[in-house]
CSV table of C-alpha atoms in Angstrom, one decimal:
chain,number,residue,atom,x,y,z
A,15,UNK,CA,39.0,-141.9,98.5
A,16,UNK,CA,37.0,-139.5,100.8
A,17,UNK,CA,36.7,-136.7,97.8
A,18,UNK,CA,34.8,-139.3,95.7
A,19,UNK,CA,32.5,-140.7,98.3
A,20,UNK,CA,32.2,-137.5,99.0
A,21,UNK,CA,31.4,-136.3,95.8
A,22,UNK,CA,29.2,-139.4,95.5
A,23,UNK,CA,27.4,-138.7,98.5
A,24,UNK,CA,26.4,-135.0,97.4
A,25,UNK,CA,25.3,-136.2,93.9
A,26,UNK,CA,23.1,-138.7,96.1
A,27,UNK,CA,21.9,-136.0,98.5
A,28,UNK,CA,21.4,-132.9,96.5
A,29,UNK,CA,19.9,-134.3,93.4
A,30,UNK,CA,16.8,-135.9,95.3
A,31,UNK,CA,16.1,-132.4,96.5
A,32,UNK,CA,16.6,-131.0,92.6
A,33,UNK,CA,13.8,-132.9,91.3
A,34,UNK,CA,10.4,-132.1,91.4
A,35,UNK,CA,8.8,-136.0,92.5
A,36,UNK,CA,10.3,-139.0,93.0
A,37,UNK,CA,10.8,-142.1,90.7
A,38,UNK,CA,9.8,-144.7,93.2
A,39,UNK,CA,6.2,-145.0,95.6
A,40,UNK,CA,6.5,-144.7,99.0
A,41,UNK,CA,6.8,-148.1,100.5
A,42,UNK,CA,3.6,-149.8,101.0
A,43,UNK,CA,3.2,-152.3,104.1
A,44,UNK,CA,1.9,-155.8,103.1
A,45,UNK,CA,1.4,-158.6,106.0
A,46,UNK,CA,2.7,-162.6,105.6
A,47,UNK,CA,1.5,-165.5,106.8
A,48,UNK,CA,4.7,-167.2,107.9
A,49,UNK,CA,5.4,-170.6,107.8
A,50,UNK,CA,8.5,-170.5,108.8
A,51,UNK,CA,8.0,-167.5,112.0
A,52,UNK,CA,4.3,-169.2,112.2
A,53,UNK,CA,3.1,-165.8,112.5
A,54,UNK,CA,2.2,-162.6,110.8
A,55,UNK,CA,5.0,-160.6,109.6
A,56,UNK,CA,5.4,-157.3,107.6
A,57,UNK,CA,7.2,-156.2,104.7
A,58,UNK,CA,7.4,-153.4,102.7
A,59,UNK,CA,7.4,-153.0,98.7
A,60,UNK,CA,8.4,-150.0,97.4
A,61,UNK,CA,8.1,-149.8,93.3
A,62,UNK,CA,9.4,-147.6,90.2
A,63,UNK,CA,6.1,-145.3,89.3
A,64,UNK,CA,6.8,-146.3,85.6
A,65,UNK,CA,6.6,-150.0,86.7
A,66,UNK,CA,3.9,-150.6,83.8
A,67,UNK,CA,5.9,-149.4,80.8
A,68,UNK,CA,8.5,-151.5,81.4
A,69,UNK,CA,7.2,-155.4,80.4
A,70,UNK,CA,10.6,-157.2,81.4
A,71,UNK,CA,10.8,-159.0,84.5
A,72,UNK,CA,12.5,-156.2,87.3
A,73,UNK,CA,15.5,-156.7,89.4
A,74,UNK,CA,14.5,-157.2,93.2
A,75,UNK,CA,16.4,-155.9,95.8
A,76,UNK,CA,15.8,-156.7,99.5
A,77,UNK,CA,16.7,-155.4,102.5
A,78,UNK,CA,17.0,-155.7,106.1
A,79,UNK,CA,16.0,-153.3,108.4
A,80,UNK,CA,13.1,-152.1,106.3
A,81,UNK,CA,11.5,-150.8,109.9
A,82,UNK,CA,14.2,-148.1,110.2
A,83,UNK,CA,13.2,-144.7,108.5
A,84,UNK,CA,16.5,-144.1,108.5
A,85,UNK,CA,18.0,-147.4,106.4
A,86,UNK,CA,14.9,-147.5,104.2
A,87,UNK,CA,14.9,-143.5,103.3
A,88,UNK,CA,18.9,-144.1,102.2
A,89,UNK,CA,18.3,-147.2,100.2
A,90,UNK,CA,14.8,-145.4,98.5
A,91,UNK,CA,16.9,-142.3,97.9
A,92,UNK,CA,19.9,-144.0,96.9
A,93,UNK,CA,17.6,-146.4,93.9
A,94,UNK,CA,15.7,-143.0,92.8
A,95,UNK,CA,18.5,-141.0,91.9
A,96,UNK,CA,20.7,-143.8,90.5
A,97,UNK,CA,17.8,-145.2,88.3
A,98,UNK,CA,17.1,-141.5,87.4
A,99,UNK,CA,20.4,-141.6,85.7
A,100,UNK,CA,20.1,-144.9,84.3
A,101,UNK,CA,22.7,-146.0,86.4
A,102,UNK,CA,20.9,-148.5,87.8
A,103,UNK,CA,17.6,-150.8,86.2
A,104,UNK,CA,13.9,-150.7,87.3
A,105,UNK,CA,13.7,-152.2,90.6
A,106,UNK,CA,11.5,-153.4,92.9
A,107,UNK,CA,12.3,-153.0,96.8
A,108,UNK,CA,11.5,-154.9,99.5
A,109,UNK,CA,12.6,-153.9,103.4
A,110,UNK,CA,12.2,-156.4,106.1
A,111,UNK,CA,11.2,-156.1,109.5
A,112,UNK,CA,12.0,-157.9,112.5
A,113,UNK,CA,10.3,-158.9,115.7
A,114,UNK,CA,13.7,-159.4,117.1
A,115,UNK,CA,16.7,-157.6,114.9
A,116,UNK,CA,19.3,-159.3,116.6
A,117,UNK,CA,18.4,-162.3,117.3
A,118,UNK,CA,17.3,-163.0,113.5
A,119,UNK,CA,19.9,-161.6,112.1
A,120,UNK,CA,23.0,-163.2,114.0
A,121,UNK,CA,20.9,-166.6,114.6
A,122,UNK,CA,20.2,-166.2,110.6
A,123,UNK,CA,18.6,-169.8,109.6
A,124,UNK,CA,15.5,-169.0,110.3
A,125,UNK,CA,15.1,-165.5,108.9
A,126,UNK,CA,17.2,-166.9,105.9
A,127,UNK,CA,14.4,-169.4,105.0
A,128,UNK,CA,11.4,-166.5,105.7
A,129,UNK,CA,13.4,-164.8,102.9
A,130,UNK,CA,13.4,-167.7,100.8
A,131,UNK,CA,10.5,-169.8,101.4
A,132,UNK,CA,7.7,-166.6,102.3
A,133,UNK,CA,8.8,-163.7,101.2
A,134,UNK,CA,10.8,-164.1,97.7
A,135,UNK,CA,7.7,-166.5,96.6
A,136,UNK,CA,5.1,-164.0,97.7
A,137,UNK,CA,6.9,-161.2,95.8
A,138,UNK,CA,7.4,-163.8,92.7
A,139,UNK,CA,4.0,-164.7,92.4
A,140,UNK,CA,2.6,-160.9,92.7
A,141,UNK,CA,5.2,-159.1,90.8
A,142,UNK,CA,7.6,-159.9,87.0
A,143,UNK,CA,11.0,-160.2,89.0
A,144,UNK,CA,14.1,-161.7,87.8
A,145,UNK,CA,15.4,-165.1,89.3
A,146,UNK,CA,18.6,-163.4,91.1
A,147,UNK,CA,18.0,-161.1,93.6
A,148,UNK,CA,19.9,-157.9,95.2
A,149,UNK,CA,20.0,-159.0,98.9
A,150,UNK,CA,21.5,-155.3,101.2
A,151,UNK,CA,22.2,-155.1,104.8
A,152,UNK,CA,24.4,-152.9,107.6
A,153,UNK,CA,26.3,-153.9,110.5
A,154,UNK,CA,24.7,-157.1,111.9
A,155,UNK,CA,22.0,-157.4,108.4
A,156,UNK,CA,25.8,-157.0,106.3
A,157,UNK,CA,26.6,-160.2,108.5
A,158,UNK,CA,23.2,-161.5,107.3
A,159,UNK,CA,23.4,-160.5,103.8
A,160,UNK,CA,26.8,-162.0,103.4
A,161,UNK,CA,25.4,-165.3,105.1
A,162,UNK,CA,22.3,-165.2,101.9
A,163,UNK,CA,24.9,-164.4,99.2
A,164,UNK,CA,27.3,-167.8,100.1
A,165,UNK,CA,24.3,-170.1,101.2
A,166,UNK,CA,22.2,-169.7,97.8
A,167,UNK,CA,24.2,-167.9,95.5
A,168,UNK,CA,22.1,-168.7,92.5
A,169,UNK,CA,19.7,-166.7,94.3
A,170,UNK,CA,21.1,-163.6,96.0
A,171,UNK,CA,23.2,-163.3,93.2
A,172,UNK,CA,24.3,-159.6,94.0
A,173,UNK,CA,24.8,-158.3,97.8
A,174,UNK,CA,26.1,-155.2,99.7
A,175,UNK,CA,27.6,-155.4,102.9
A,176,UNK,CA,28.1,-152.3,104.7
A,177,UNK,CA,30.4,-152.4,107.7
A,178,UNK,CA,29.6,-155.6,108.3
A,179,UNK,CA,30.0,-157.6,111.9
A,180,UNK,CA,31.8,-160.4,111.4
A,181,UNK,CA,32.4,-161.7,114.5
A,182,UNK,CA,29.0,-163.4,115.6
A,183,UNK,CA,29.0,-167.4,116.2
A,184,UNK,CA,32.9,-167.6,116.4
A,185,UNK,CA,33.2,-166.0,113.4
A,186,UNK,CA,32.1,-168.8,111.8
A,187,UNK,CA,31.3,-166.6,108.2
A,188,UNK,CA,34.9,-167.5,107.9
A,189,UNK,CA,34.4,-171.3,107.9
A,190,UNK,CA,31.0,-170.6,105.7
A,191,UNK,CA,33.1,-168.7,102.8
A,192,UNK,CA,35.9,-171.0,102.8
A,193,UNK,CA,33.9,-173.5,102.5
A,194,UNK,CA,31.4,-172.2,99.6
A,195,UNK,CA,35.0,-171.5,97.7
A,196,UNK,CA,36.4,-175.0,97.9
A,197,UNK,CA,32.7,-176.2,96.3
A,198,UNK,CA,33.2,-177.5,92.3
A,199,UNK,CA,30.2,-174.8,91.6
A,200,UNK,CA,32.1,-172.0,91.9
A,201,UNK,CA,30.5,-168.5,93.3
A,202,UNK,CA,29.1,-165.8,90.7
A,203,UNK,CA,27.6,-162.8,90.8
A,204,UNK,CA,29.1,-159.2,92.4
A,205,UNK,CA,29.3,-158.7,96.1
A,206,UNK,CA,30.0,-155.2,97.2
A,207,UNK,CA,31.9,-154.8,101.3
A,208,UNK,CA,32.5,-151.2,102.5
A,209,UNK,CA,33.6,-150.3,105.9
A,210,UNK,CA,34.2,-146.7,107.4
A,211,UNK,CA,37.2,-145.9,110.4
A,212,UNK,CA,36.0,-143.6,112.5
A,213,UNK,CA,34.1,-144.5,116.2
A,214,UNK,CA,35.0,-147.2,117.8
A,215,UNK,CA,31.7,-149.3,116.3
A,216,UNK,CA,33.7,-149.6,112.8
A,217,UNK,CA,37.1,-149.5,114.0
A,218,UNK,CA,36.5,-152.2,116.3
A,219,UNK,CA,35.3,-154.3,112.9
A,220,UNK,CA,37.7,-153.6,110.6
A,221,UNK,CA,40.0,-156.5,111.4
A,222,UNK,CA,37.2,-159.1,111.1
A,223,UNK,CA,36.8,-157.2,107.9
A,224,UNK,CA,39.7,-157.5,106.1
A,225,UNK,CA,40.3,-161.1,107.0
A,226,UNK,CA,37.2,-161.6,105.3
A,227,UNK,CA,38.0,-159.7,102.1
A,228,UNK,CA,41.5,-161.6,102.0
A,229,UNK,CA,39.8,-165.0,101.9
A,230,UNK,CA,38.1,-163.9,99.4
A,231,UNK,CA,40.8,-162.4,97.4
A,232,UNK,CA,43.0,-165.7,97.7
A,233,UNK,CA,39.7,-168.2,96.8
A,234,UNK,CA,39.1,-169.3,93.7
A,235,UNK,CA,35.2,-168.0,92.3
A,236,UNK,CA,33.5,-165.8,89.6
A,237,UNK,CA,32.5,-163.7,92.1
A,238,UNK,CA,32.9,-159.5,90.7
A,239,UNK,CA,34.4,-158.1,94.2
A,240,UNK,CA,35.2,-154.6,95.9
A,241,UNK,CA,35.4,-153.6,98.8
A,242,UNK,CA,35.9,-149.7,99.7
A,243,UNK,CA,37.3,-147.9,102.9
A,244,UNK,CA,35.1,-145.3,103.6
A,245,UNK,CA,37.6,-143.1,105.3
A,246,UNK,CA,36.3,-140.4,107.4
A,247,UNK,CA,32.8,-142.4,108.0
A,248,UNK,CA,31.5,-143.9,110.8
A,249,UNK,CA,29.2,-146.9,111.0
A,250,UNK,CA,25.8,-145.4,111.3
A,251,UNK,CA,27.3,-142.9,108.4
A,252,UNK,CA,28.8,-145.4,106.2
A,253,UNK,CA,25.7,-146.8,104.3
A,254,UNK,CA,25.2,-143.1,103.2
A,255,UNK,CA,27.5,-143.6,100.7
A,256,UNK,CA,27.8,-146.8,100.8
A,257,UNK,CA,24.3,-148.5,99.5
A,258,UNK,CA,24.7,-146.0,96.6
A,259,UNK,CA,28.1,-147.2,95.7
A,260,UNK,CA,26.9,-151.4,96.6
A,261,UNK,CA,24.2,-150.6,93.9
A,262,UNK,CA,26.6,-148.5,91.3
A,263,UNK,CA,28.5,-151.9,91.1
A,264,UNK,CA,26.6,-154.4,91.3
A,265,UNK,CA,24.6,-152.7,88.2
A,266,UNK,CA,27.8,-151.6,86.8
A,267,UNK,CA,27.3,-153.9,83.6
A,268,UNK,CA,23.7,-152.4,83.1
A,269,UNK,CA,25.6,-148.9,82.7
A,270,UNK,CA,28.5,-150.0,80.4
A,271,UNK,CA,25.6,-151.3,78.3
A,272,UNK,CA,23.8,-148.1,78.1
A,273,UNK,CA,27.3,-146.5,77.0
A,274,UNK,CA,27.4,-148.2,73.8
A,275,UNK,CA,23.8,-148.1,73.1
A,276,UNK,CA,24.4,-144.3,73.5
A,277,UNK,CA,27.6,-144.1,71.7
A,278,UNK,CA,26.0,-145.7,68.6
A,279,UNK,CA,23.3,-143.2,68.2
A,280,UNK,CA,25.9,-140.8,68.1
A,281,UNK,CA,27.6,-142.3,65.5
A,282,UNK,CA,24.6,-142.8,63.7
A,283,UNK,CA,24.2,-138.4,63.7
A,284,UNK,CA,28.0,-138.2,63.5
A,285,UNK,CA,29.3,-141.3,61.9
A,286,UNK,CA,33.0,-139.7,61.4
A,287,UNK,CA,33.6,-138.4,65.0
A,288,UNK,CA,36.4,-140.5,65.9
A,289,UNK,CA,35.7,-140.6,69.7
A,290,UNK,CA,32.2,-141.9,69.8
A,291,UNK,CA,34.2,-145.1,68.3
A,292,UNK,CA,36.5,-144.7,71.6
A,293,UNK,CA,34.3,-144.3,74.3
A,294,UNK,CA,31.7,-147.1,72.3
A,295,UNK,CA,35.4,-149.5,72.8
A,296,UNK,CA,36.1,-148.3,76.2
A,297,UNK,CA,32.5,-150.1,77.0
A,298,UNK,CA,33.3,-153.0,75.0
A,299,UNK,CA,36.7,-153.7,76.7
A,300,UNK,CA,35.3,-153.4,80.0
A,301,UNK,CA,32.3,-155.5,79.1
A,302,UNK,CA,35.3,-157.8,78.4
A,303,UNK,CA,34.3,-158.1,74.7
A,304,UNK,CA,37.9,-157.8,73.8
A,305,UNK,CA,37.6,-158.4,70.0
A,306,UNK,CA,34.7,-156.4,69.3
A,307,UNK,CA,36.4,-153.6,70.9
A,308,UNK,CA,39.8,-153.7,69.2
A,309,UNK,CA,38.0,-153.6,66.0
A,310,UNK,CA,36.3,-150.1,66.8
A,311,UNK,CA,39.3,-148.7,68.5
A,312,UNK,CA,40.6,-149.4,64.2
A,313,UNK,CA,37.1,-147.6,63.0
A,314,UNK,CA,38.5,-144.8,66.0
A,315,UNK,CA,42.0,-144.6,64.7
A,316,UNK,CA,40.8,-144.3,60.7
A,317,UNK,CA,38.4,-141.9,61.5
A,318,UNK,CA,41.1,-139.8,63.2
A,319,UNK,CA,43.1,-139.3,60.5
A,320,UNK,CA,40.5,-138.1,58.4
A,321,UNK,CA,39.6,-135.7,61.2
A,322,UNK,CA,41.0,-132.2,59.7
A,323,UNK,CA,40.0,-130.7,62.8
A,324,UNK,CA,42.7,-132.2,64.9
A,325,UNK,CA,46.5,-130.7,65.0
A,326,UNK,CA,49.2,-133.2,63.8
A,327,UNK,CA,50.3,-133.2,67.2
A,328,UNK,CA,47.4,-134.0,68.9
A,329,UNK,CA,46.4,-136.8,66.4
A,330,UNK,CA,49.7,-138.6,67.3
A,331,UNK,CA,49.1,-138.6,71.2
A,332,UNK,CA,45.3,-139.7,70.6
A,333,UNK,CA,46.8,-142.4,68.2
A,334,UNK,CA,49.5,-143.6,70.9
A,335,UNK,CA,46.5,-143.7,73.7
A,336,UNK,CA,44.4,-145.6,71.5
A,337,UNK,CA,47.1,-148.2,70.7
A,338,UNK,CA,47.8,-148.7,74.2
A,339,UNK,CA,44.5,-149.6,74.6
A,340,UNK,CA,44.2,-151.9,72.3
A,341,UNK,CA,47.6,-154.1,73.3
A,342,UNK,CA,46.1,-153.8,77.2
């Protein structure tokens, strides 16, 4: 697991220092009117420089901590080289500030309604966004962007966690989740946990954790859920690595898609190349569009045998991989 963070985390690094500008403006500052914190507070809003070419509405993805360079140059850096890769969709970010970090963020009612009643209706109204948002936090904001994700769901649709702390209030995220599981409207969407184990700041969370991630695993929801042990990290290294990774999955559909799109302008220039018909199935089947993809691992198989190319035996070990794929 540590060679592919690791190998994550330089593709992260390194590649923001390859290219010649970034993708995304520096954030701007914009002030609120609060009528929840009845007072001004500040936000920034970071968007993609090709904001205008794109006419659909854009993902949003908030998060806390937006006064620390540090959180809001990982998160910026992370989106720009991911959406440079069309790993990830045009985005618009928005960091939060706080008057009192920890107070709002354990206490969490209050900043949970600035969120919903100021600052996601501000955003709406001044920018094309999509109704379900990203919603990204570390240590005490993973507590707090866990808390969004369960309390309005159909809302903060997608969320990151990075070593979360759990135990605030009794613990009481534990009563929340099992609680938002045993409700007829089942959870959707993806939530992304990782947690590193090294320091005493993540060890001393890991428990807390993994009881969390076992509730979930038992409960019954629609939720698309990972969680990663960032081994070797420690919790002011972990969202490094681990905000890129929260975004890779959480837009992990977006890239599938892109797959097959690619794929079948391949085929259109090579329309005989048998694995262009693989890797365009391969996307299906993990798009879960089982059908669609057992009929183009068939296209895949025929085109093999026409393919002269190919020894007799090689065709029959591609042929045996492509039929396991097709009964899995």
């Amino acid at each position: 697991m540590k060679l592919i963070v690791s190998i994550f985390l330089l593709f992260l690094t390194t590649n923001s220092f390859c290219q010649s500008h970034s993708f995304y403006s520096k954030p701007d500052t914009l002030i609120i009117k609060s009528k929840i914190f009845d007072t001004e507070r500040k936000i920034t809003v970071s968007l993609p420089l090709d904001y205008e070419k794109i006419k659909e509405p854009k993902n949003l993805i908030v998060y806390v901590d937006g006064d620390n360079e540090e959180i809001t140059g990982t998160i910026l850096q992370a989106t720009n080289n991911l959406y440079l890769y069309d790993d990830i969709p045009q985005s618009i970010l928005v960091g939060i500030f706080h008057q009192d970090r920890n107070e709002e963020l354990v206490e969490k009612k209050k900043l949970f309604k600035f969120l919903d009643s100021d600052v996601i209706p501000m955003i709406a109204n001044k920018y094309n966004i999509k109704k379900k948002i990203t919603i990204v936090g570390h240590s005490f904001g993973g507590y707090f962007s866990t808390y969004c994700f369960l309390k309005n769901n159909t809302v903060f649709n997608n969320c990151i966690s990075i070593s979360p702390a759990y135990w605030p209030n009794d613990s009481d995220i534990y009563d929340i989740v099992k609680k938002e599981l045993e409700k007829e409207s089942k959870l959707t969407g993806n939530l992304y946990l990782a947690i590193g184990d090294k320091r005493w700041d993540d060890i001393s969370l890991r428990e807390d954790f993994f009881k969390f991630t076992t509730i979930l695993e038992k409960g019954d929801n629609n939720i698309n859920f990972q969680y990663n042990d960032l081994v070797g990290f420690n919790h002011n290294s972990s969202p490094t690595v681990g905000f890129g990774l929260g975004l890779n999955f959480c837009f992990d559909q977006l890239e599938w898609n892109s797959v097959i799109i690619d794929q079948n302008n391949r085929i259109k220039s090579f329309p005989d190349f048998w694995q262009h018909y693989e890797l365009k199935a391969d996307a299906l089947k993990h798009l879960e569009k089982y059908k669609e993809a057992n009929e183009t691992y068939k296209v895949a198989l025929n085109k093999l045998k026409l393919d002269k190319e190919v020894s007799v035996s090689d065709k029959e070990k591609i042929e045996n991989r492509l039929q396991k794929k097709m009964k899995k």
